[in-house]
Short mmCIF file of C-alpha atoms in Angstrom, two decimals:
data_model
loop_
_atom_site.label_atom_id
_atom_site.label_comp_id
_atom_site.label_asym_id
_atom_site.label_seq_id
_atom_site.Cartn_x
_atom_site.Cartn_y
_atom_site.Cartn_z
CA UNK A 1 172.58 83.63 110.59
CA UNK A 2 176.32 84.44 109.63
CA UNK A 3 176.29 85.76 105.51
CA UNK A 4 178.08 83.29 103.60
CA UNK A 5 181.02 85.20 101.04
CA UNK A 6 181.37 84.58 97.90
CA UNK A 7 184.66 84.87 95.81
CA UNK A 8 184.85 84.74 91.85
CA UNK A 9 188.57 82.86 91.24
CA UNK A 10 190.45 82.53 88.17
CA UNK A 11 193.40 80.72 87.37
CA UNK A 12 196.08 80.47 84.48
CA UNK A 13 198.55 77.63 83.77
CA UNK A 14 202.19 78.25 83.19
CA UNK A 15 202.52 79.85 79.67
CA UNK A 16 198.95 80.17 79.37
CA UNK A 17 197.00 83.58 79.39
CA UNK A 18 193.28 84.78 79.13
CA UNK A 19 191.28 88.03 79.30
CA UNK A 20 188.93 88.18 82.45
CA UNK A 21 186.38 90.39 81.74
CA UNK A 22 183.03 91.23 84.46
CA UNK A 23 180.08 93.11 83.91
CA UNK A 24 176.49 93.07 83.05
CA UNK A 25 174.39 91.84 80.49
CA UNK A 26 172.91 94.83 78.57
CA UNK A 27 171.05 92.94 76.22
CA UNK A 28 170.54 89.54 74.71
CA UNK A 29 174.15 89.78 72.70
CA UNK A 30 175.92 92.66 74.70
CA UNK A 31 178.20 92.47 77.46
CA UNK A 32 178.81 96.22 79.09
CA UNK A 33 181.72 95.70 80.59
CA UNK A 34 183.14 96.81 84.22
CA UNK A 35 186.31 95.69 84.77
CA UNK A 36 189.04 93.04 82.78
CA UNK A 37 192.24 91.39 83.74
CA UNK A 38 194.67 89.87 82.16
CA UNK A 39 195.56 86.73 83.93
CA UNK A 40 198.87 84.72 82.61
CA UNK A 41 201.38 82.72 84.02
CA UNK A 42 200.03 80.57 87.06
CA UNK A 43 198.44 83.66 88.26
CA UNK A 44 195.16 83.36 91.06
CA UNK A 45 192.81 85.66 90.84
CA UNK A 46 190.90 86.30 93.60
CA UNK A 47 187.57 89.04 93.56
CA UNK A 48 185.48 89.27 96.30
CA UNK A 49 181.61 89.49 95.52
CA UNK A 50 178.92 91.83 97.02
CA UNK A 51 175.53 90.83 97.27
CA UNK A 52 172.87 93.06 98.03
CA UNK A 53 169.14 91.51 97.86
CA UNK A 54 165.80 93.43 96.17
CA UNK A 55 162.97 93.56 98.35
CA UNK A 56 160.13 90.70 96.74
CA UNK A 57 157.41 92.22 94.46
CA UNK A 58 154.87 91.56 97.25
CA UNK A 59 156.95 93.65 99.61
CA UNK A 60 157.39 96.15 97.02
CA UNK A 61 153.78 96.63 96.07
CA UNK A 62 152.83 96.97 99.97
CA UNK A 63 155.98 99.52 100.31
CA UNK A 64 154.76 102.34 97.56
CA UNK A 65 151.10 101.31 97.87
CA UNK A 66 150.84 104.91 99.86
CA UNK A 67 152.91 107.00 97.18
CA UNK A 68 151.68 109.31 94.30
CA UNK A 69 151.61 107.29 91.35
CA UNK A 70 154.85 109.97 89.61
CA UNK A 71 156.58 108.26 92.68
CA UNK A 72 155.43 104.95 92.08
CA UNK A 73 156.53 105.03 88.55
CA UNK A 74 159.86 106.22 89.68
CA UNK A 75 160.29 103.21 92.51
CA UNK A 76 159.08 101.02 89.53
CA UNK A 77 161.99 102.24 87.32
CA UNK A 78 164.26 102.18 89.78
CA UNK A 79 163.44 98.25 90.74
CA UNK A 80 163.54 97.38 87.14
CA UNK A 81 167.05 98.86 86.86
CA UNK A 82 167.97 97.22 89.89
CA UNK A 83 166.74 93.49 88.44
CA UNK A 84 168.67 94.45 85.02
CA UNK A 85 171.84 94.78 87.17
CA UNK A 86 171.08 91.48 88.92
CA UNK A 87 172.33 89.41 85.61
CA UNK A 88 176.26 88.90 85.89
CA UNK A 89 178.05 88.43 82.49
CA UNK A 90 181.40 87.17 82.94
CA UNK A 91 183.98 86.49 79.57
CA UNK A 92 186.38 84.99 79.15
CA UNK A 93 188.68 85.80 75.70
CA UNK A 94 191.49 83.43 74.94
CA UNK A 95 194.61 85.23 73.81
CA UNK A 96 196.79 82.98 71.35
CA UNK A 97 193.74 81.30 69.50
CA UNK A 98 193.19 85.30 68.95
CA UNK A 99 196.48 86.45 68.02
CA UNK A 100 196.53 83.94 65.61
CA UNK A 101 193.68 85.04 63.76
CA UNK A 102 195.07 88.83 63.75
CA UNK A 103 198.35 87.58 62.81
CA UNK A 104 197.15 86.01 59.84
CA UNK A 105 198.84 82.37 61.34
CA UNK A 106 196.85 78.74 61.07
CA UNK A 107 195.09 77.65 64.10
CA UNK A 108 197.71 76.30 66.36
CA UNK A 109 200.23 78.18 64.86
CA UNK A 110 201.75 79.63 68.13
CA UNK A 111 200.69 76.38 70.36
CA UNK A 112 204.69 75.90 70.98
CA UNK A 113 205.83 79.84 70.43
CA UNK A 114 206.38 80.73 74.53
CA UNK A 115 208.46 83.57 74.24
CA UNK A 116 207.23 84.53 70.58
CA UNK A 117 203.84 85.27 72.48
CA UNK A 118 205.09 86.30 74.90
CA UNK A 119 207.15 89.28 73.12
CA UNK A 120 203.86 90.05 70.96
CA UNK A 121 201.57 90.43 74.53
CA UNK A 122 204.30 92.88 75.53
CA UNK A 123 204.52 95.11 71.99
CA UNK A 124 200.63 95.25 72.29
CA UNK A 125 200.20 96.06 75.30
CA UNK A 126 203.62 98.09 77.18
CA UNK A 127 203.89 100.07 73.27
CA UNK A 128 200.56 99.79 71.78
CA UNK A 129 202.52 98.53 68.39
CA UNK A 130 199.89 98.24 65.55
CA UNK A 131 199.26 95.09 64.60
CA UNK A 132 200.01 96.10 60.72
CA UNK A 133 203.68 95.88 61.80
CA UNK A 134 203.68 92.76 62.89
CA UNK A 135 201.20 90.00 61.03
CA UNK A 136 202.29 87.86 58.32
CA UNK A 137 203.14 89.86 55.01
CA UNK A 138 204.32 87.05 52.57
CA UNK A 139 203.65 86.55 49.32
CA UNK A 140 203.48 83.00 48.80
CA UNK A 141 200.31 81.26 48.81
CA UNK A 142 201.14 77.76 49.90
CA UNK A 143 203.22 79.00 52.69
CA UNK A 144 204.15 76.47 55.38
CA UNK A 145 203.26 77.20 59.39
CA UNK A 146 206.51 77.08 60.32
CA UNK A 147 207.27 80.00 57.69
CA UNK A 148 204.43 82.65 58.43
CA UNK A 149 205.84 81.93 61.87
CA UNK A 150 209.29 82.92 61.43
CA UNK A 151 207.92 86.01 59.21
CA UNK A 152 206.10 87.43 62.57
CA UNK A 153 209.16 86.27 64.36
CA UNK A 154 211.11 88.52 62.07
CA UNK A 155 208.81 91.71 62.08
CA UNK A 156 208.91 91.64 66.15
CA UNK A 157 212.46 91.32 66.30
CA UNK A 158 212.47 94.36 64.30
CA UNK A 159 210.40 96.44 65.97
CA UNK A 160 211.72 95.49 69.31
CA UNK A 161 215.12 96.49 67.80
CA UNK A 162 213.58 99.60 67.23
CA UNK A 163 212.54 100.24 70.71
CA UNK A 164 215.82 99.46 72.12
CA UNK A 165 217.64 101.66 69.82
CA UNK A 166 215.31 104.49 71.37
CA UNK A 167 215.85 103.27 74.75
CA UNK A 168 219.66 103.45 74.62
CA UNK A 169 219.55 106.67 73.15
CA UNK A 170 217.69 108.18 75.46
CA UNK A 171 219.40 106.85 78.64
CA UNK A 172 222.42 108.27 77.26
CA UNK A 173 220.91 111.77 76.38
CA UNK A 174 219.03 111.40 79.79
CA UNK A 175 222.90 110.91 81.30
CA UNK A 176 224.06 113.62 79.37
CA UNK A 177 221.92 116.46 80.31
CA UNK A 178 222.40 114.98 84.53
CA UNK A 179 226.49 115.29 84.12
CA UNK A 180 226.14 118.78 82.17
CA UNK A 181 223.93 120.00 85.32
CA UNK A 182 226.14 118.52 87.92
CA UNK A 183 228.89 119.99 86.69
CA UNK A 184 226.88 123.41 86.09
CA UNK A 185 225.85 123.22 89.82
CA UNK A 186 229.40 122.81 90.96
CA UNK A 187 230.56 125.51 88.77
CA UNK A 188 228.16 127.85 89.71
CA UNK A 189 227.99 126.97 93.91
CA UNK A 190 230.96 126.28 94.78
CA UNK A 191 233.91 128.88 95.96
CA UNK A 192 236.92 128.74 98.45
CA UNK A 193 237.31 129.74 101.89
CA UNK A 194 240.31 132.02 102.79
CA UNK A 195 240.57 132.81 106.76
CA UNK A 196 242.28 135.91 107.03
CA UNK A 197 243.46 136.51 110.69
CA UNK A 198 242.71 140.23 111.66
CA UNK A 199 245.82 141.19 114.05
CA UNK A 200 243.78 143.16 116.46
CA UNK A 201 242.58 139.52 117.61
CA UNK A 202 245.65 138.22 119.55
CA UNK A 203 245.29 134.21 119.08
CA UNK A 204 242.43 134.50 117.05
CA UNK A 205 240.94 136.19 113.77
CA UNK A 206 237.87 137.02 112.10
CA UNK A 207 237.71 135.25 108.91
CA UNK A 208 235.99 136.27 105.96
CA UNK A 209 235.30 134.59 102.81
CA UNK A 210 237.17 135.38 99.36
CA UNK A 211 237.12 134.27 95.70
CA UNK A 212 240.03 131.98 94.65
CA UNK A 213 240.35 129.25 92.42
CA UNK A 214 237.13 126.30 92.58
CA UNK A 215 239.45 123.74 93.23
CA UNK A 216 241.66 125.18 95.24
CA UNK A 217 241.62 126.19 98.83
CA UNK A 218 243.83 128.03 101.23
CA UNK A 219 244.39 129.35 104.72
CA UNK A 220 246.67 132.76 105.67
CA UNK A 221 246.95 133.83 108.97
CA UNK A 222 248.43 138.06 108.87
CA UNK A 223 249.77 137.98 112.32
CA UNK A 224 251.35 141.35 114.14
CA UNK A 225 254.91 140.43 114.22
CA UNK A 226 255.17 141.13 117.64
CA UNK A 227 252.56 138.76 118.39
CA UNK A 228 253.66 135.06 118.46
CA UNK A 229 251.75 132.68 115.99
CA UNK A 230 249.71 130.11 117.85
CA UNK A 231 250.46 126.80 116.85
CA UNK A 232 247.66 125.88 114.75
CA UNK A 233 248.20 128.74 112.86
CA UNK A 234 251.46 127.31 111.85
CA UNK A 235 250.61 124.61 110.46
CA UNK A 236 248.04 125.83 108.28
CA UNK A 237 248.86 125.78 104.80
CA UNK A 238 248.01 125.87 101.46
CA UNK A 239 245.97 122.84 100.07
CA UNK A 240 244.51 121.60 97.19
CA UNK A 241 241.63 120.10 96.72
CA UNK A 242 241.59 116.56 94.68
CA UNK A 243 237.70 115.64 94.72
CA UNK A 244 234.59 118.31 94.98
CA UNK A 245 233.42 116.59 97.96
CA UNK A 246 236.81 118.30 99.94
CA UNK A 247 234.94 121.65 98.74
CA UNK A 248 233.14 123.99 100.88
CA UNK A 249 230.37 125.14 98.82
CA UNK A 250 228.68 128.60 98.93
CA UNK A 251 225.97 130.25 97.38
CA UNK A 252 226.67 132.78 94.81
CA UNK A 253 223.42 134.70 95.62
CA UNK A 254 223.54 134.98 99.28
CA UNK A 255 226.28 136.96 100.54
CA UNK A 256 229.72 136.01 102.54
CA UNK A 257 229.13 134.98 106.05
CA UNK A 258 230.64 135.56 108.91
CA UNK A 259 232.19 132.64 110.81
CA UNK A 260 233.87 132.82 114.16
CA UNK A 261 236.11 130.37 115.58
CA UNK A 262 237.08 129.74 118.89
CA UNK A 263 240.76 130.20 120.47
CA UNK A 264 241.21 126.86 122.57
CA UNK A 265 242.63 123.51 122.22
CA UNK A 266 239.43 122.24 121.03
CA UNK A 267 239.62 120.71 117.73
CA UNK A 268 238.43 122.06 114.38
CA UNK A 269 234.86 120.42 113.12
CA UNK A 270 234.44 118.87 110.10
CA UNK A 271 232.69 121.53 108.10
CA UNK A 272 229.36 119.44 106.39
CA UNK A 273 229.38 119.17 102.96
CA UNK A 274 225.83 119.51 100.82
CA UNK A 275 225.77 119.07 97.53
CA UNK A 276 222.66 120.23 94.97
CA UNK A 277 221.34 117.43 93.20
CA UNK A 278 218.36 118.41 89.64
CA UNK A 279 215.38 116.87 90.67
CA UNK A 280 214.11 113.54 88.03
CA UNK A 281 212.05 114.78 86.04
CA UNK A 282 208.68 113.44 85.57
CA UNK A 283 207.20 111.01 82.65
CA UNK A 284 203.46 111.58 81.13
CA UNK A 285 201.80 108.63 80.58
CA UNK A 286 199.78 108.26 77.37
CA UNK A 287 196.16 108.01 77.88
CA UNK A 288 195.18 105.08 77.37
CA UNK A 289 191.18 104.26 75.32
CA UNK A 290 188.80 102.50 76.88
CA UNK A 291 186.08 100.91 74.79
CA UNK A 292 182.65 100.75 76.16
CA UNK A 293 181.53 97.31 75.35
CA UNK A 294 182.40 93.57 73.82
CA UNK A 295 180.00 92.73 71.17
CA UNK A 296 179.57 88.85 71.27
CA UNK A 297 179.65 87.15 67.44
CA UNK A 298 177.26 84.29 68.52
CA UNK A 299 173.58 84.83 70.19
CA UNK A 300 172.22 83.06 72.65
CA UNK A 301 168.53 81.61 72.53
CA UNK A 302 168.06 82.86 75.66
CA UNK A 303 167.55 86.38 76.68
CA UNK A 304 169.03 86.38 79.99
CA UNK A 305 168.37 89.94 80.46
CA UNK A 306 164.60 89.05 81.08
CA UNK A 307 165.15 86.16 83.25
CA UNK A 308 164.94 88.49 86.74
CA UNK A 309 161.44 89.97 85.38
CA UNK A 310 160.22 86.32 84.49
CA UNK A 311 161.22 85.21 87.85
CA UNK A 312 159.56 88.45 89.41
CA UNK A 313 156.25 87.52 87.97
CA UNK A 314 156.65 83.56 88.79
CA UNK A 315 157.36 84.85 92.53
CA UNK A 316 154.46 87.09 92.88
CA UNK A 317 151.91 84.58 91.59
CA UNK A 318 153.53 81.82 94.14
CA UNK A 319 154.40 84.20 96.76
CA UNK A 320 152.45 82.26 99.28
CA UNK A 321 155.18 79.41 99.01
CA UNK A 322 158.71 81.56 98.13
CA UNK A 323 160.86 83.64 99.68
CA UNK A 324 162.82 84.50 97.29
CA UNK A 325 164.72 87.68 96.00
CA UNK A 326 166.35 88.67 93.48
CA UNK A 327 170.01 89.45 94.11
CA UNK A 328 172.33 91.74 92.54
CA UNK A 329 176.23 91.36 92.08
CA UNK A 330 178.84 93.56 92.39
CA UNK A 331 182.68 93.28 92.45
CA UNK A 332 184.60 94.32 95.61
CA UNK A 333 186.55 97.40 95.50
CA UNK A 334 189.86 95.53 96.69
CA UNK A 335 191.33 92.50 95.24
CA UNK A 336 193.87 89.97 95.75
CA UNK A 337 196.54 88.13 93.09
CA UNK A 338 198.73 84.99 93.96
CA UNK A 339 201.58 85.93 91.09
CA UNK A 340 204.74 83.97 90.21
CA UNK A 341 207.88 86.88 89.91
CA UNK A 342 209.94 84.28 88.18
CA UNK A 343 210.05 80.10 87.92
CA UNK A 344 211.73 79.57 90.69
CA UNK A 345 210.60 81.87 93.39
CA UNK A 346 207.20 81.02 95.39
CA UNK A 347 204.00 82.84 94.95
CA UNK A 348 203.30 86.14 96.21
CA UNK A 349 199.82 87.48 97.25
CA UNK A 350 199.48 91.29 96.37
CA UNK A 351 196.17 93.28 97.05
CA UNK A 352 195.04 95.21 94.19
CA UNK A 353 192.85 98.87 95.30
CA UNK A 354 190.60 99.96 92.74
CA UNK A 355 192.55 103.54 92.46
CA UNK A 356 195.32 102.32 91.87
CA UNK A 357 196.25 98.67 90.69
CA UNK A 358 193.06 97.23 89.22
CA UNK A 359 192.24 100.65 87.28
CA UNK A 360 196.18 99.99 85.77
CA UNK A 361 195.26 96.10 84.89
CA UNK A 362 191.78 97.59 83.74
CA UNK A 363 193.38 99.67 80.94
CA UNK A 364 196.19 97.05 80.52
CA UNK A 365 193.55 94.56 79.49
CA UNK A 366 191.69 97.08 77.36
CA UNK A 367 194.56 97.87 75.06
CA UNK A 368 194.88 94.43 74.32
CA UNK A 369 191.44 93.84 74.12
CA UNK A 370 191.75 96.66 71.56
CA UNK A 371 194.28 95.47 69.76
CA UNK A 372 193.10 91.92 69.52
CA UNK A 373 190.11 92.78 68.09
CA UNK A 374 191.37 95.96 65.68
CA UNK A 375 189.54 98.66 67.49
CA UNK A 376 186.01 96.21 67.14
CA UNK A 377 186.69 95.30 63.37
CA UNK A 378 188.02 91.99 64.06
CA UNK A 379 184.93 89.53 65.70
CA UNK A 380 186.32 87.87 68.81
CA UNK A 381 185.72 84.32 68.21
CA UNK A 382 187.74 82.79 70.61
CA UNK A 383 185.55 83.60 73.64
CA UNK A 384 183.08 82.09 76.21
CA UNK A 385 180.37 83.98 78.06
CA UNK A 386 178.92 82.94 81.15
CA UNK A 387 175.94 84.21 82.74
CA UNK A 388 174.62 84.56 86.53
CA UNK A 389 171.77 85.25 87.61
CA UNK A 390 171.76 85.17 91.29
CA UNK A 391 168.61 84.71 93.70
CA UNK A 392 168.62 84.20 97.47
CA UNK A 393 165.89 81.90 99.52
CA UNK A 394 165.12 84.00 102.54
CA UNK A 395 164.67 82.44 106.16
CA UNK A 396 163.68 84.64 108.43
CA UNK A 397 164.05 82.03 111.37
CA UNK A 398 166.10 79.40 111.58
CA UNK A 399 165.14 75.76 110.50
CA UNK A 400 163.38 74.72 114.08
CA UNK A 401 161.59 77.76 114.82
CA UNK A 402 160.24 77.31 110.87
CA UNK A 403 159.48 73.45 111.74
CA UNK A 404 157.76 74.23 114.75
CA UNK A 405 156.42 77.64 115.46
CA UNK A 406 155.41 78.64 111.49
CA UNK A 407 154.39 74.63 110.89
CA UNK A 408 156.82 75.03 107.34
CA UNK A 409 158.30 72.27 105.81
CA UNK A 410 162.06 74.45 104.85
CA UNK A 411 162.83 71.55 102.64
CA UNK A 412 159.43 71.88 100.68
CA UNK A 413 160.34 75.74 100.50
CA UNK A 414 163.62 74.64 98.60
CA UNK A 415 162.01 72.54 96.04
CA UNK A 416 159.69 75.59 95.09
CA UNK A 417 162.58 77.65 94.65
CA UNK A 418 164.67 75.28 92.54
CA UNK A 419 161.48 74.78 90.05
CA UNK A 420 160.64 78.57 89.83
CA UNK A 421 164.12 79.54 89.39
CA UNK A 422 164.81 76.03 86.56
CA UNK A 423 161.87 76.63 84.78
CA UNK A 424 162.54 80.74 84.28
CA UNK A 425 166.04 80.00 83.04
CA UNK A 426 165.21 77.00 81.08
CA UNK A 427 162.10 78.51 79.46
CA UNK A 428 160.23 75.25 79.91
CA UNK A 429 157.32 74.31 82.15
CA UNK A 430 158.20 73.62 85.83
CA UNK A 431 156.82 69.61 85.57
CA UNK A 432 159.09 68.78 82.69
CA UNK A 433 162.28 69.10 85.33
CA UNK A 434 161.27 66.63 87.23
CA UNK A 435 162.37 63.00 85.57
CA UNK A 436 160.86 60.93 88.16
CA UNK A 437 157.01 60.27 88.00
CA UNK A 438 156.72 59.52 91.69
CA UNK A 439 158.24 62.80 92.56
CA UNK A 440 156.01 64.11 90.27
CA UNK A 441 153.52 63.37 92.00
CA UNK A 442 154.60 64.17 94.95
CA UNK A 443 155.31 67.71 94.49
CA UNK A 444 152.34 67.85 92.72
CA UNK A 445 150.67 67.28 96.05
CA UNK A 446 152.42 70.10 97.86
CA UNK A 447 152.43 72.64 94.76
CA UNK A 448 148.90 72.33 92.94
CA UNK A 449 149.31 75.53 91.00
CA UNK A 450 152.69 75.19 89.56
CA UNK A 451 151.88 71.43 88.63
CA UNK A 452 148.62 71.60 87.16
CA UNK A 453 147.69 70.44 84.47
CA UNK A 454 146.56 73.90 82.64
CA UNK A 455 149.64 75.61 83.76
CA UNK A 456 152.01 72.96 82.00
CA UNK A 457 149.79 73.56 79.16
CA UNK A 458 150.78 76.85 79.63
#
């Protein structure tokens, strides 16, 4: 049938924020991360899933049964990387529990502080501002909340003073250097036109270009005195030029041109005016450090990591009765975000490529990440982890051709699947999920070997 998608979807309240971060489990306390977000501010966060299923172990045995055993040991490799990938570790890092603790401020210290957290997201993560600049640095004890708070307050006012400062001065030094090369560009391009009229032309001239003042231009017309002037001629006269735009600007380097004009009643065109314009210049961005993984402070009991082998094993020993497979999960390479641009505007859906946009949020969410944690010196306690580990029961006819022509019950084929998969996350024997004794039994009756008595001894 028709694959079912699957989207992972995160979503912030209104002066709220979090660190998304996706990747796979590389051990029973390691996260190896592949990509983080931060998402803030009502945003949606919308990832696509890909899913791409393992072949069972039966069907894998049967598939390199005619290989050399090197290239057996190589498939073997490969398939155990592939059911390492399979386990999805997904984190999720709350950001003002853990500013607080960097900070130096008691727990719910910043609970009420909007644009105070606000401001200290932004120094962390637009300027990379240590975090030395901006924690508490009092010298009282006994120190109230409401004090440490307005001694942070204090320290990022500072340093955002700071940054200003810089800003203005270089928009007006960036200003500066643009009006000295305009008017270096006008200076050096610009010259006026003087149409001499040659009097072996009658009613007409050839007119050649000579130097004159730059913001000046003018017109003479040496006519034979014998030779009437035409009328345009006379009422050409000297001008002068008020703006640089009414200049017609030349190129020093190339040399004069020669124009013609016609001798009719036609009118004069506008001559076009170009002007030469220094290109922006463009800005570097700083490179940015990644780190490589998020080291959790608190282990699990379970070793998730070992869950696809376990349920590998369980599947091959009850292979008559499951189809399943194991499953692996990846992140799609396009994504989209529902953002709010301000309170009162309505939410607009962006798509985020992974070239472009989610590589930016990706290194965004890293240098926070970074600074949050003090380059890995300060434990992340703040933090949840959540782990998948995706299967997928394969029907390879629908449920009426399984009913009739294979004689399956689909439903009993379900039921398998749910205990194999419970028991191998759970670490317990398959019987002691079931609560009710009749069902028990039941099952019991259609799965003798998973029920048995020795194997929940087992």
């Amino acid at each position: 049938g028709e694959r079912q998608s699957f989207d992972l979807i995160a979503r912030a309240r209104q002066f709220s924020s979090f660190l998304l971060v996706v990747g796979t489990m590389a051990g029973p306390d390691k996260l190896d991360p592949k990509d983080a977000i931060i998402v803030q501010n009502k945003d949606e966060l919308l990832i696509p899933l890909i899913l791409d299923e393992i072949p069972t172990a039966k069907e894998f045995k049967d598939a390199i049964q005619s290989l050399s055993p090197e290239q057996q040991r190589f498939a073997q490799a490969f398939r155990s990387m592939q059911l390492g990938s399979s386990v999805m570790g997904i984190s999720v890092i709350q950001i003002k529990p853990q500013l607080e603790t960097l900070l130096g401020l008691p727990d719910d210290a910043l609970t009420k502080e909007m644009k105070l957290t606000q401001d200290l997201m932004e120094l962390f993560v637009e300027y990379q501002v240590p975090s030395d600049l901006l924690s508490y640095d009092g010298i009282e004890v006994n120190a109230s909340p409401k004090e440490k708070v307005e001694n942070v307050r204090e320290h990022v006012k500072a340093v955002s003073d700071v940054i200003d400062e810089a800003k203005t001065k270089q928009l007006k030094e960036q200003t500066r250097r643009a009006d000295m090369a305009h008017e270096a560009s006008i200076a050096n391009h610009q010259r006026v036109m003087v149409f001499d009229r040659s009097p072996d032309v009658r009613g007409g001239g050839t007119p050649r270009v000579m130097a004159s003042s730059p913001s000046t231009f003018s017109y003479e017309a040496a006519m034979d005195s014998a030779s009437p002037a035409p009328p345009h001629a006379r009422r050409l006269a000297k001008m002068s030029s008020p703006a640089p735009e009414a200049m017609i600007a030349m190129s020093c380097a190339a040399p004069s041109p020669q124009m013609s004009m016609m001798a009719d009643s036609a009118p004069t065109s506008t001559p076009v005016l170009q002007s030469n314009r220094p290109s922006s210049s463009a800005s570097t961005l700083p490179q940015q450090h990644v780190p490589t993984s998020v080291k959790l402070s608190e282990k699990g009991d379970v070793d998730f990591t070992t869950v696809p082998q376990i349920l590998n094993c369980a599947i091959e020993e009850h292979s008559g009765g499951a189809a399943l497979r194991s499953t692996t999960v990846k992140l799609a390479d396009d994504w989209r975000r529902n953002r709010l641009e301000n309170l009162l505007s309505k939410p607009k859906e962006t798509l985020l490529h992974a070239a472009r946009e989610i590589k930016t949020e990706r290194n965004k969410a890293y240098d926070l990440l970074d600074a949050l944690s003090r380059s890995g010196s300060l434990p992340i306690a703040c933090s949840e982890l959540h782990v998948i580990v995706s299967v997928t029961h394969c029907f390879e006819k629908d449920v009426i051709e399984t009913v009739i022509q294979d004689n399956v019950n689909p439903v009993e084929k379900l039921e398998l699947s749910t205990l194999l998969v419970g028991a191998a996350i759970h670490g317990v024997p398959a019987h002691r999920l079931i609560r009710d004794d009749s069902e028990l039994l039941r099952l019991k009756g259609s799965f003798p070997v998973l029920l048995s008595d020795k194997a929940n001894e087992e």
